């Protein structure tokens, strides 16, 4: 009886969240000025937005990379560009990039986005369904007291090094890329440690509780939201790592989507300027006419770049995958796609990131989008299954990739893949130390 009531309660809450967001979107769309807009472009936006919203609701998991990705696309490739298109907002012209986007270019970009959704779904659905009960039959992870102490000491050491070097919340721009990567690895050790302590099946004991409390405090200090210097996607990603772990077996499928939606709509542009928690409550309006929501326009700029017979033939993809290879060894390693596109169109502002769909388009034109999202769909399906696993590595990787999904989708590809790769190394290092003190490995 209690289970039935719980199911009914979750359905009611999910319906309330989805209907509430749907009404917000409807009122947002009603408030736009369509007087100078092409009807076909508007229809293409509505089709993509409707498909994305439907897929978000249809997703069976409370937390999944697929759902997070579609939520990102719903905001950055539907709502934001819809407002920008109807208000004729053009970004980056002040930097010398004199670009105008025609109705046909908006339409083509929407077709590219539609194809990315279609082939991602084909890749995602091409797998045989995995029985959740079979997945959950894995051996439970047990952490010894020595391991708990070891990861706590690791976390304390990490924050001490970060503090002594002045890099708790950020790394100086004067540092080398390798040094920045090392600081990123150090910064993630407490996150990896607390995940292992949460996954630990034994849980009990005052010493382990003390270890968890210490590491939670360290995580809060490192990822405190008002430092104002840590990149927003990194800050958001860390919170999503924790939320993904806590909600991965929740009965409620709408909570993470609701939080993402409200966060992106009401807070995203202001997070870099927040100095107090009161900033979160003041001046809450939905306004996407800000360069933070330029992803769709940079997709169109990338399409223009390829149209002018410029294509990378995968150089940007391979440069991201081989992020550990320094430029001193690989002289032809690609620069960021955003900076290349901006420079080509005459901008002096080169610190700009292109979204993943634009990265794939510049790599192999439309075929890059089709094949890239087909492969991505297959990969994401497997990772989403790890949310039900009891294997600490699979759970930790799922939470990590869930946290980094928005960063990878928004770009830049070079920076996001390198950063995520560093966190994966940090996670495996922490797990390796844990295994040693568990007595499972000998050195």
mmCIF file with all atom_site columns, N, CA and C in Angstrom, residues 178-247:
data_model
loop_
_atom_site.group_PDB
_atom_site.id
_atom_site.type_symbol
_atom_site.label_atom_id
_atom_site.label_alt_id
_atom_site.label_comp_id
_atom_site.label_asym_id
_atom_site.label_entity_id
_atom_site.label_seq_id
_atom_site.pdbx_PDB_ins_code
_atom_site.Cartn_x
_atom_site.Cartn_y
_atom_site.Cartn_z
_atom_site.occupancy
_atom_site.B_iso_or_equiv
_atom_site.pdbx_formal_charge
_atom_site.auth_seq_id
_atom_site.auth_comp_id
_atom_site.auth_asym_id
_atom_site.auth_atom_id
_atom_site.pdbx_PDB_model_num
ATOM 1   N N  . UNK A 1 178 ? 49.619 22.395 -17.950 1.00 0.00 ? 178 UNK A N  1
ATOM 2   C CA . UNK A 1 178 ? 49.866 21.194 -17.160 1.00 0.00 ? 178 UNK A CA 1
ATOM 3   C C  . UNK A 1 178 ? 49.653 21.475 -15.675 1.00 0.00 ? 178 UNK A C  1
ATOM 4   N N  . UNK A 1 179 ? 50.102 22.647 -15.211 1.00 0.00 ? 179 UNK A N  1
ATOM 5   C CA . UNK A 1 179 ? 49.911 23.027 -13.811 1.00 0.00 ? 179 UNK A CA 1
ATOM 6   C C  . UNK A 1 179 ? 48.432 23.202 -13.503 1.00 0.00 ? 179 UNK A C  1
ATOM 7   N N  . UNK A 1 180 ? 47.711 23.830 -14.415 1.00 0.00 ? 180 UNK A N  1
ATOM 8   C CA . UNK A 1 180 ? 46.266 24.002 -14.249 1.00 0.00 ? 180 UNK A CA 1
ATOM 9   C C  . UNK A 1 180 ? 45.581 22.647 -14.129 1.00 0.00 ? 180 UNK A C  1
ATOM 10  N N  . UNK A 1 181 ? 45.999 21.696 -14.963 1.00 0.00 ? 181 UNK A N  1
ATOM 11  C CA . UNK A 1 181 ? 45.413 20.358 -14.921 1.00 0.00 ? 181 UNK A CA 1
ATOM 12  C C  . UNK A 1 181 ? 45.689 19.681 -13.580 1.00 0.00 ? 181 UNK A C  1
ATOM 13  N N  . UNK A 1 182 ? 46.887 19.859 -13.046 1.00 0.00 ? 182 UNK A N  1
ATOM 14  C CA . UNK A 1 182 ? 47.232 19.267 -11.749 1.00 0.00 ? 182 UNK A CA 1
ATOM 15  C C  . UNK A 1 182 ? 46.383 19.859 -10.633 1.00 0.00 ? 182 UNK A C  1
ATOM 16  N N  . UNK A 1 183 ? 46.143 21.170 -10.682 1.00 0.00 ? 183 UNK A N  1
ATOM 17  C CA . UNK A 1 183 ? 45.288 21.801 -9.679  1.00 0.00 ? 183 UNK A CA 1
ATOM 18  C C  . UNK A 1 183 ? 43.845 21.309 -9.803  1.00 0.00 ? 183 UNK A C  1
ATOM 19  N N  . UNK A 1 184 ? 43.385 21.096 -11.037 1.00 0.00 ? 184 UNK A N  1
ATOM 20  C CA . UNK A 1 184 ? 42.039 20.549 -11.238 1.00 0.00 ? 184 UNK A CA 1
ATOM 21  C C  . UNK A 1 184 ? 41.918 19.148 -10.649 1.00 0.00 ? 184 UNK A C  1
ATOM 22  N N  . UNK A 1 185 ? 42.968 18.341 -10.824 1.00 0.00 ? 185 UNK A N  1
ATOM 23  C CA . UNK A 1 185 ? 42.982 16.988 -10.259 1.00 0.00 ? 185 UNK A CA 1
ATOM 24  C C  . UNK A 1 185 ? 42.931 17.047 -8.736  1.00 0.00 ? 185 UNK A C  1
ATOM 25  N N  . UNK A 1 186 ? 43.719 17.940 -8.151  1.00 0.00 ? 186 UNK A N  1
ATOM 26  C CA . UNK A 1 186 ? 43.708 18.106 -6.694  1.00 0.00 ? 186 UNK A CA 1
ATOM 27  C C  . UNK A 1 186 ? 42.337 18.550 -6.200  1.00 0.00 ? 186 UNK A C  1
ATOM 28  N N  . UNK A 1 187 ? 41.722 19.473 -6.936  1.00 0.00 ? 187 UNK A N  1
ATOM 29  C CA . UNK A 1 187 ? 40.435 20.033 -6.530  1.00 0.00 ? 187 UNK A CA 1
ATOM 30  C C  . UNK A 1 187 ? 39.328 18.978 -6.516  1.00 0.00 ? 187 UNK A C  1
ATOM 31  N N  . UNK A 1 188 ? 39.463 17.943 -7.350  1.00 0.00 ? 188 UNK A N  1
ATOM 32  C CA . UNK A 1 188 ? 38.404 16.935 -7.442  1.00 0.00 ? 188 UNK A CA 1
ATOM 33  C C  . UNK A 1 188 ? 38.609 15.775 -6.467  1.00 0.00 ? 188 UNK A C  1
ATOM 34  N N  . UNK A 1 189 ? 39.786 15.644 -5.862  1.00 0.00 ? 189 UNK A N  1
ATOM 35  C CA . UNK A 1 189 ? 40.036 14.531 -4.934  1.00 0.00 ? 189 UNK A CA 1
ATOM 36  C C  . UNK A 1 189 ? 39.003 14.474 -3.805  1.00 0.00 ? 189 UNK A C  1
ATOM 37  N N  . UNK A 1 190 ? 38.651 15.594 -3.143  1.00 0.00 ? 190 UNK A N  1
ATOM 38  C CA . UNK A 1 190 ? 37.620 15.513 -2.103  1.00 0.00 ? 190 UNK A CA 1
ATOM 39  C C  . UNK A 1 190 ? 36.260 15.051 -2.635  1.00 0.00 ? 190 UNK A C  1
ATOM 40  N N  . UNK A 1 191 ? 35.909 15.444 -3.866  1.00 0.00 ? 191 UNK A N  1
ATOM 41  C CA . UNK A 1 191 ? 34.637 15.014 -4.457  1.00 0.00 ? 191 UNK A CA 1
ATOM 42  C C  . UNK A 1 191 ? 34.652 13.509 -4.685  1.00 0.00 ? 191 UNK A C  1
ATOM 43  N N  . UNK A 1 192 ? 35.750 12.995 -5.273  1.00 0.00 ? 192 UNK A N  1
ATOM 44  C CA . UNK A 1 192 ? 35.877 11.553 -5.490  1.00 0.00 ? 192 UNK A CA 1
ATOM 45  C C  . UNK A 1 192 ? 35.866 10.801 -4.165  1.00 0.00 ? 192 UNK A C  1
ATOM 46  N N  . UNK A 1 193 ? 36.475 11.390 -3.140  1.00 0.00 ? 193 UNK A N  1
ATOM 47  C CA . UNK A 1 193 ? 36.547 10.741 -1.824  1.00 0.00 ? 193 UNK A CA 1
ATOM 48  C C  . UNK A 1 193 ? 35.178 10.642 -1.172  1.00 0.00 ? 193 UNK A C  1
ATOM 49  N N  . UNK A 1 194 ? 34.413 11.732 -1.232  1.00 0.00 ? 194 UNK A N  1
ATOM 50  C CA . UNK A 1 194 ? 33.093 11.698 -0.591  1.00 0.00 ? 194 UNK A CA 1
ATOM 51  C C  . UNK A 1 194 ? 32.154 10.754 -1.325  1.00 0.00 ? 194 UNK A C  1
ATOM 52  N N  . UNK A 1 195 ? 32.302 10.628 -2.634  1.00 0.00 ? 195 UNK A N  1
ATOM 53  C CA . UNK A 1 195 ? 31.491 9.667  -3.383  1.00 0.00 ? 195 UNK A CA 1
ATOM 54  C C  . UNK A 1 195 ? 31.778 8.242  -2.922  1.00 0.00 ? 195 UNK A C  1
ATOM 55  N N  . UNK A 1 196 ? 33.054 7.909  -2.738  1.00 0.00 ? 196 UNK A N  1
ATOM 56  C CA . UNK A 1 196 ? 33.417 6.568  -2.275  1.00 0.00 ? 196 UNK A CA 1
ATOM 57  C C  . UNK A 1 196 ? 32.873 6.305  -0.876  1.00 0.00 ? 196 UNK A C  1
ATOM 58  N N  . UNK A 1 197 ? 32.908 7.314  -0.011  1.00 0.00 ? 197 UNK A N  1
ATOM 59  C CA . UNK A 1 197 ? 32.368 7.155  1.341   1.00 0.00 ? 197 UNK A CA 1
ATOM 60  C C  . UNK A 1 197 ? 30.851 7.004  1.323   1.00 0.00 ? 197 UNK A C  1
ATOM 61  N N  . UNK A 1 198 ? 30.191 7.657  0.369   1.00 0.00 ? 198 UNK A N  1
ATOM 62  C CA . UNK A 1 198 ? 28.736 7.527  0.248   1.00 0.00 ? 198 UNK A CA 1
ATOM 63  C C  . UNK A 1 198 ? 28.345 6.179  -0.357  1.00 0.00 ? 198 UNK A C  1
ATOM 64  N N  . UNK A 1 199 ? 29.169 5.675  -1.279  1.00 0.00 ? 199 UNK A N  1
ATOM 65  C CA . UNK A 1 199 ? 28.901 4.380  -1.910  1.00 0.00 ? 199 UNK A CA 1
ATOM 66  C C  . UNK A 1 199 ? 29.174 3.236  -0.942  1.00 0.00 ? 199 UNK A C  1
ATOM 67  N N  . UNK A 1 200 ? 30.077 3.462  -0.001  1.00 0.00 ? 200 UNK A N  1
ATOM 68  C CA . UNK A 1 200 ? 30.480 2.444  0.973   1.00 0.00 ? 200 UNK A CA 1
ATOM 69  C C  . UNK A 1 200 ? 29.261 1.772  1.609   1.00 0.00 ? 200 UNK A C  1
ATOM 70  N N  . UNK A 1 201 ? 29.187 0.444  1.497   1.00 0.00 ? 201 UNK A N  1
ATOM 71  C CA . UNK A 1 201 ? 28.028 -0.311 1.989   1.00 0.00 ? 201 UNK A CA 1
ATOM 72  C C  . UNK A 1 201 ? 28.022 -0.445 3.505   1.00 0.00 ? 201 UNK A C  1
ATOM 73  N N  . UNK A 1 202 ? 29.188 -0.301 4.154   1.00 0.00 ? 202 UNK A N  1
ATOM 74  C CA . UNK A 1 202 ? 29.245 -0.494 5.608   1.00 0.00 ? 202 UNK A CA 1
ATOM 75  C C  . UNK A 1 202 ? 28.726 0.725  6.369   1.00 0.00 ? 202 UNK A C  1
ATOM 76  N N  . UNK A 1 203 ? 28.992 1.909  5.825   1.00 0.00 ? 203 UNK A N  1
ATOM 77  C CA . UNK A 1 203 ? 28.464 3.180  6.341   1.00 0.00 ? 203 UNK A CA 1
ATOM 78  C C  . UNK A 1 203 ? 28.893 3.500  7.769   1.00 0.00 ? 203 UNK A C  1
ATOM 79  N N  . UNK A 1 204 ? 28.686 2.560  8.699   1.00 0.00 ? 204 UNK A N  1
ATOM 80  C CA . UNK A 1 204 ? 28.713 2.845  10.134  1.00 0.00 ? 204 UNK A CA 1
ATOM 81  C C  . UNK A 1 204 ? 30.051 3.261  10.702  1.00 0.00 ? 204 UNK A C  1
ATOM 82  N N  . UNK A 1 205 ? 30.018 3.572  12.001  1.00 0.00 ? 205 UNK A N  1
ATOM 83  C CA . UNK A 1 205 ? 31.214 3.935  12.732  1.00 0.00 ? 205 UNK A CA 1
ATOM 84  C C  . UNK A 1 205 ? 31.391 5.431  12.850  1.00 0.00 ? 205 UNK A C  1
ATOM 85  N N  . UNK A 1 206 ? 31.742 5.871  14.060  1.00 0.00 ? 206 UNK A N  1
ATOM 86  C CA . UNK A 1 206 ? 31.913 7.300  14.298  1.00 0.00 ? 206 UNK A CA 1
ATOM 87  C C  . UNK A 1 206 ? 33.072 7.882  13.497  1.00 0.00 ? 206 UNK A C  1
ATOM 88  N N  . UNK A 1 207 ? 34.126 7.086  13.342  1.00 0.00 ? 207 UNK A N  1
ATOM 89  C CA . UNK A 1 207 ? 35.298 7.595  12.621  1.00 0.00 ? 207 UNK A CA 1
ATOM 90  C C  . UNK A 1 207 ? 34.949 7.878  11.162  1.00 0.00 ? 207 UNK A C  1
ATOM 91  N N  . UNK A 1 208 ? 34.178 6.976  10.551  1.00 0.00 ? 208 UNK A N  1
ATOM 92  C CA . UNK A 1 208 ? 33.763 7.210  9.161   1.00 0.00 ? 208 UNK A CA 1
ATOM 93  C C  . UNK A 1 208 ? 32.841 8.422  9.055   1.00 0.00 ? 208 UNK A C  1
ATOM 94  N N  . UNK A 1 209 ? 31.992 8.605  10.054  1.00 0.00 ? 209 UNK A N  1
ATOM 95  C CA . UNK A 1 209 ? 31.123 9.783  10.056  1.00 0.00 ? 209 UNK A CA 1
ATOM 96  C C  . UNK A 1 209 ? 31.948 11.062 10.148  1.00 0.00 ? 209 UNK A C  1
ATOM 97  N N  . UNK A 1 210 ? 32.991 11.025 10.972  1.00 0.00 ? 210 UNK A N  1
ATOM 98  C CA . UNK A 1 210 ? 33.886 12.179 11.091  1.00 0.00 ? 210 UNK A CA 1
ATOM 99  C C  . UNK A 1 210 ? 34.602 12.432 9.767   1.00 0.00 ? 210 UNK A C  1
ATOM 100 N N  . UNK A 1 211 ? 35.052 11.343 9.128   1.00 0.00 ? 211 UNK A N  1
ATOM 101 C CA . UNK A 1 211 ? 35.722 11.465 7.822   1.00 0.00 ? 211 UNK A CA 1
ATOM 102 C C  . UNK A 1 211 ? 34.799 12.109 6.794   1.00 0.00 ? 211 UNK A C  1
ATOM 103 N N  . UNK A 1 212 ? 33.549 11.647 6.760   1.00 0.00 ? 212 UNK A N  1
ATOM 104 C CA . UNK A 1 212 ? 32.581 12.224 5.811   1.00 0.00 ? 212 UNK A CA 1
ATOM 105 C C  . UNK A 1 212 ? 32.353 13.704 6.097   1.00 0.00 ? 212 UNK A C  1
ATOM 106 N N  . UNK A 1 213 ? 32.225 14.049 7.374   1.00 0.00 ? 213 UNK A N  1
ATOM 107 C CA . UNK A 1 213 ? 31.977 15.449 7.749   1.00 0.00 ? 213 UNK A CA 1
ATOM 108 C C  . UNK A 1 213 ? 33.140 16.345 7.336   1.00 0.00 ? 213 UNK A C  1
ATOM 109 N N  . UNK A 1 214 ? 34.368 15.875 7.578   1.00 0.00 ? 214 UNK A N  1
ATOM 110 C CA . UNK A 1 214 ? 35.553 16.666 7.220   1.00 0.00 ? 214 UNK A CA 1
ATOM 111 C C  . UNK A 1 214 ? 35.606 16.909 5.714   1.00 0.00 ? 214 UNK A C  1
ATOM 112 N N  . UNK A 1 215 ? 35.369 15.837 4.946   1.00 0.00 ? 215 UNK A N  1
ATOM 113 C CA . UNK A 1 215 ? 35.466 15.974 3.482   1.00 0.00 ? 215 UNK A CA 1
ATOM 114 C C  . UNK A 1 215 ? 34.323 16.827 2.939   1.00 0.00 ? 215 UNK A C  1
ATOM 115 N N  . UNK A 1 216 ? 33.122 16.727 3.525   1.00 0.00 ? 216 UNK A N  1
ATOM 116 C CA . UNK A 1 216 ? 32.013 17.596 3.104   1.00 0.00 ? 216 UNK A CA 1
ATOM 117 C C  . UNK A 1 216 ? 32.388 19.067 3.300   1.00 0.00 ? 216 UNK A C  1
ATOM 118 N N  . UNK A 1 217 ? 33.002 19.377 4.434   1.00 0.00 ? 217 UNK A N  1
ATOM 119 C CA . UNK A 1 217 ? 33.415 20.762 4.712   1.00 0.00 ? 217 UNK A CA 1
ATOM 120 C C  . UNK A 1 217 ? 34.451 21.222 3.688   1.00 0.00 ? 217 UNK A C  1
ATOM 121 N N  . UNK A 1 218 ? 35.404 20.338 3.368   1.00 0.00 ? 218 UNK A N  1
ATOM 122 C CA . UNK A 1 218 ? 36.428 20.669 2.367   1.00 0.00 ? 218 UNK A CA 1
ATOM 123 C C  . UNK A 1 218 ? 35.786 20.944 1.009   1.00 0.00 ? 218 UNK A C  1
ATOM 124 N N  . UNK A 1 219 ? 34.830 20.093 0.623   1.00 0.00 ? 219 UNK A N  1
ATOM 125 C CA . UNK A 1 219 ? 34.122 20.296 -0.656  1.00 0.00 ? 219 UNK A CA 1
ATOM 126 C C  . UNK A 1 219 ? 33.390 21.631 -0.668  1.00 0.00 ? 219 UNK A C  1
ATOM 127 N N  . UNK A 1 220 ? 32.762 21.969 0.459   1.00 0.00 ? 220 UNK A N  1
ATOM 128 C CA . UNK A 1 220 ? 32.013 23.225 0.525   1.00 0.00 ? 220 UNK A CA 1
ATOM 129 C C  . UNK A 1 220 ? 32.946 24.423 0.402   1.00 0.00 ? 220 UNK A C  1
ATOM 130 N N  . UNK A 1 221 ? 34.113 24.343 1.037   1.00 0.00 ? 221 UNK A N  1
ATOM 131 C CA . UNK A 1 221 ? 35.076 25.451 0.970   1.00 0.00 ? 221 UNK A CA 1
ATOM 132 C C  . UNK A 1 221 ? 35.595 25.628 -0.458  1.00 0.00 ? 221 UNK A C  1
ATOM 133 N N  . UNK A 1 222 ? 35.984 24.512 -1.099  1.00 0.00 ? 222 UNK A N  1
ATOM 134 C CA . UNK A 1 222 ? 36.546 24.593 -2.454  1.00 0.00 ? 222 UNK A CA 1
ATOM 135 C C  . UNK A 1 222 ? 35.510 25.066 -3.462  1.00 0.00 ? 222 UNK A C  1
ATOM 136 N N  . UNK A 1 223 ? 34.280 24.561 -3.328  1.00 0.00 ? 223 UNK A N  1
ATOM 137 C CA . UNK A 1 223 ? 33.235 24.860 -4.318  1.00 0.00 ? 223 UNK A CA 1
ATOM 138 C C  . UNK A 1 223 ? 32.191 25.831 -3.764  1.00 0.00 ? 223 UNK A C  1
ATOM 139 N N  . UNK A 1 224 ? 32.627 26.732 -2.882  1.00 0.00 ? 224 UNK A N  1
ATOM 140 C CA . UNK A 1 224 ? 31.724 27.751 -2.347  1.00 0.00 ? 224 UNK A CA 1
ATOM 141 C C  . UNK A 1 224 ? 31.254 28.651 -3.495  1.00 0.00 ? 224 UNK A C  1
ATOM 142 N N  . UNK A 1 225 ? 29.938 28.847 -3.653  1.00 0.00 ? 225 UNK A N  1
ATOM 143 C CA . UNK A 1 225 ? 29.428 29.524 -4.857  1.00 0.00 ? 225 UNK A CA 1
ATOM 144 C C  . UNK A 1 225 ? 29.752 31.006 -4.971  1.00 0.00 ? 225 UNK A C  1
ATOM 145 N N  . UNK A 1 226 ? 30.143 31.646 -3.871  1.00 0.00 ? 226 UNK A N  1
ATOM 146 C CA . UNK A 1 226 ? 30.336 33.096 -3.928  1.00 0.00 ? 226 UNK A CA 1
ATOM 147 C C  . UNK A 1 226 ? 31.803 33.515 -4.026  1.00 0.00 ? 226 UNK A C  1
ATOM 148 N N  . UNK A 1 227 ? 32.702 32.561 -4.280  1.00 0.00 ? 227 UNK A N  1
ATOM 149 C CA . UNK A 1 227 ? 34.091 32.964 -4.507  1.00 0.00 ? 227 UNK A CA 1
ATOM 150 C C  . UNK A 1 227 ? 34.180 33.858 -5.736  1.00 0.00 ? 227 UNK A C  1
ATOM 151 N N  . UNK A 1 228 ? 33.325 33.573 -6.728  1.00 0.00 ? 228 UNK A N  1
ATOM 152 C CA . UNK A 1 228 ? 33.248 34.430 -7.908  1.00 0.00 ? 228 UNK A CA 1
ATOM 153 C C  . UNK A 1 228 ? 34.329 34.219 -8.937  1.00 0.00 ? 228 UNK A C  1
ATOM 154 N N  . UNK A 1 229 ? 35.154 33.185 -8.757  1.00 0.00 ? 229 UNK A N  1
ATOM 155 C CA . UNK A 1 229 ? 36.251 32.995 -9.705  1.00 0.00 ? 229 UNK A CA 1
ATOM 156 C C  . UNK A 1 229 ? 36.249 31.621 -10.361 1.00 0.00 ? 229 UNK A C  1
ATOM 157 N N  . UNK A 1 230 ? 35.559 30.661 -9.778  1.00 0.00 ? 230 UNK A N  1
ATOM 158 C CA . UNK A 1 230 ? 35.509 29.326 -10.370 1.00 0.00 ? 230 UNK A CA 1
ATOM 159 C C  . UNK A 1 230 ? 34.488 29.321 -11.503 1.00 0.00 ? 230 UNK A C  1
ATOM 160 N N  . UNK A 1 231 ? 34.863 28.751 -12.645 1.00 0.00 ? 231 UNK A N  1
ATOM 161 C CA . UNK A 1 231 ? 33.986 28.745 -13.822 1.00 0.00 ? 231 UNK A CA 1
ATOM 162 C C  . UNK A 1 231 ? 32.625 28.158 -13.476 1.00 0.00 ? 231 UNK A C  1
ATOM 163 N N  . UNK A 1 232 ? 31.580 28.767 -14.010 1.00 0.00 ? 232 UNK A N  1
ATOM 164 C CA . UNK A 1 232 ? 30.223 28.381 -13.622 1.00 0.00 ? 232 UNK A CA 1
ATOM 165 C C  . UNK A 1 232 ? 29.873 26.955 -14.003 1.00 0.00 ? 232 UNK A C  1
ATOM 166 N N  . UNK A 1 233 ? 30.309 26.501 -15.180 1.00 0.00 ? 233 UNK A N  1
ATOM 167 C CA . UNK A 1 233 ? 30.010 25.130 -15.584 1.00 0.00 ? 233 UNK A CA 1
ATOM 168 C C  . UNK A 1 233 ? 30.702 24.128 -14.666 1.00 0.00 ? 233 UNK A C  1
ATOM 169 N N  . UNK A 1 234 ? 31.890 24.483 -14.156 1.00 0.00 ? 234 UNK A N  1
ATOM 170 C CA . UNK A 1 234 ? 32.609 23.606 -13.235 1.00 0.00 ? 234 UNK A CA 1
ATOM 171 C C  . UNK A 1 234 ? 31.897 23.582 -11.888 1.00 0.00 ? 234 UNK A C  1
ATOM 172 N N  . UNK A 1 235 ? 31.493 24.758 -11.420 1.00 0.00 ? 235 UNK A N  1
ATOM 173 C CA . UNK A 1 235 ? 30.766 24.862 -10.156 1.00 0.00 ? 235 UNK A CA 1
ATOM 174 C C  . UNK A 1 235 ? 29.445 24.105 -10.241 1.00 0.00 ? 235 UNK A C  1
ATOM 175 N N  . UNK A 1 236 ? 28.687 24.363 -11.296 1.00 0.00 ? 236 UNK A N  1
ATOM 176 C CA . UNK A 1 236 ? 27.423 23.668 -11.521 1.00 0.00 ? 236 UNK A CA 1
ATOM 177 C C  . UNK A 1 236 ? 27.657 22.166 -11.628 1.00 0.00 ? 236 UNK A C  1
ATOM 178 N N  . UNK A 1 237 ? 28.695 21.778 -12.367 1.00 0.00 ? 237 UNK A N  1
ATOM 179 C CA . UNK A 1 237 ? 28.972 20.365 -12.578 1.00 0.00 ? 237 UNK A CA 1
ATOM 180 C C  . UNK A 1 237 ? 29.219 19.619 -11.289 1.00 0.00 ? 237 UNK A C  1
ATOM 181 N N  . UNK A 1 238 ? 29.929 20.252 -10.353 1.00 0.00 ? 238 UNK A N  1
ATOM 182 C CA . UNK A 1 238 ? 30.212 19.598 -9.073  1.00 0.00 ? 238 UNK A CA 1
ATOM 183 C C  . UNK A 1 238 ? 28.937 19.391 -8.274  1.00 0.00 ? 238 UNK A C  1
ATOM 184 N N  . UNK A 1 239 ? 28.067 20.394 -8.256  1.00 0.00 ? 239 UNK A N  1
ATOM 185 C CA . UNK A 1 239 ? 26.793 20.236 -7.554  1.00 0.00 ? 239 UNK A CA 1
ATOM 186 C C  . UNK A 1 239 ? 25.946 19.148 -8.195  1.00 0.00 ? 239 UNK A C  1
ATOM 187 N N  . UNK A 1 240 ? 26.004 19.064 -9.523  1.00 0.00 ? 240 UNK A N  1
ATOM 188 C CA . UNK A 1 240 ? 25.237 18.036 -10.234 1.00 0.00 ? 240 UNK A CA 1
ATOM 189 C C  . UNK A 1 240 ? 25.797 16.645 -9.935  1.00 0.00 ? 240 UNK A C  1
ATOM 190 N N  . UNK A 1 241 ? 27.110 16.538 -9.737  1.00 0.00 ? 241 UNK A N  1
ATOM 191 C CA . UNK A 1 241 ? 27.709 15.252 -9.343  1.00 0.00 ? 241 UNK A CA 1
ATOM 192 C C  . UNK A 1 241 ? 27.044 14.742 -8.067  1.00 0.00 ? 241 UNK A C  1
ATOM 193 N N  . UNK A 1 242 ? 26.930 15.617 -7.064  1.00 0.00 ? 242 UNK A N  1
ATOM 194 C CA . UNK A 1 242 ? 26.303 15.225 -5.801  1.00 0.00 ? 242 UNK A CA 1
ATOM 195 C C  . UNK A 1 242 ? 24.813 14.956 -5.979  1.00 0.00 ? 242 UNK A C  1
ATOM 196 N N  . UNK A 1 243 ? 24.137 15.824 -6.741  1.00 0.00 ? 243 UNK A N  1
ATOM 197 C CA . UNK A 1 243 ? 22.699 15.642 -6.976  1.00 0.00 ? 243 UNK A CA 1
ATOM 198 C C  . UNK A 1 243 ? 22.430 14.348 -7.731  1.00 0.00 ? 243 UNK A C  1
ATOM 199 N N  . UNK A 1 244 ? 23.288 14.019 -8.677  1.00 0.00 ? 244 UNK A N  1
ATOM 200 C CA . UNK A 1 244 ? 23.115 12.794 -9.464  1.00 0.00 ? 244 UNK A CA 1
ATOM 201 C C  . UNK A 1 244 ? 23.217 11.563 -8.581  1.00 0.00 ? 244 UNK A C  1
ATOM 202 N N  . UNK A 1 245 ? 24.151 11.600 -7.640  1.00 0.00 ? 245 UNK A N  1
ATOM 203 C CA . UNK A 1 245 ? 24.278 10.460 -6.724  1.00 0.00 ? 245 UNK A CA 1
ATOM 204 C C  . UNK A 1 245 ? 23.041 10.348 -5.834  1.00 0.00 ? 245 UNK A C  1
ATOM 205 N N  . UNK A 1 246 ? 22.596 11.486 -5.303  1.00 0.00 ? 246 UNK A N  1
ATOM 206 C CA . UNK A 1 246 ? 21.462 11.455 -4.385  1.00 0.00 ? 246 UNK A CA 1
ATOM 207 C C  . UNK A 1 246 ? 20.138 11.125 -5.043  1.00 0.00 ? 246 UNK A C  1
ATOM 208 N N  . UNK A 1 247 ? 19.976 11.505 -6.317  1.00 0.00 ? 247 UNK A N  1
ATOM 209 C CA . UNK A 1 247 ? 18.682 11.334 -6.993  1.00 0.00 ? 247 UNK A CA 1
ATOM 210 C C  . UNK A 1 247 ? 18.641 10.155 -7.959  1.00 0.00 ? 247 UNK A C  1
#
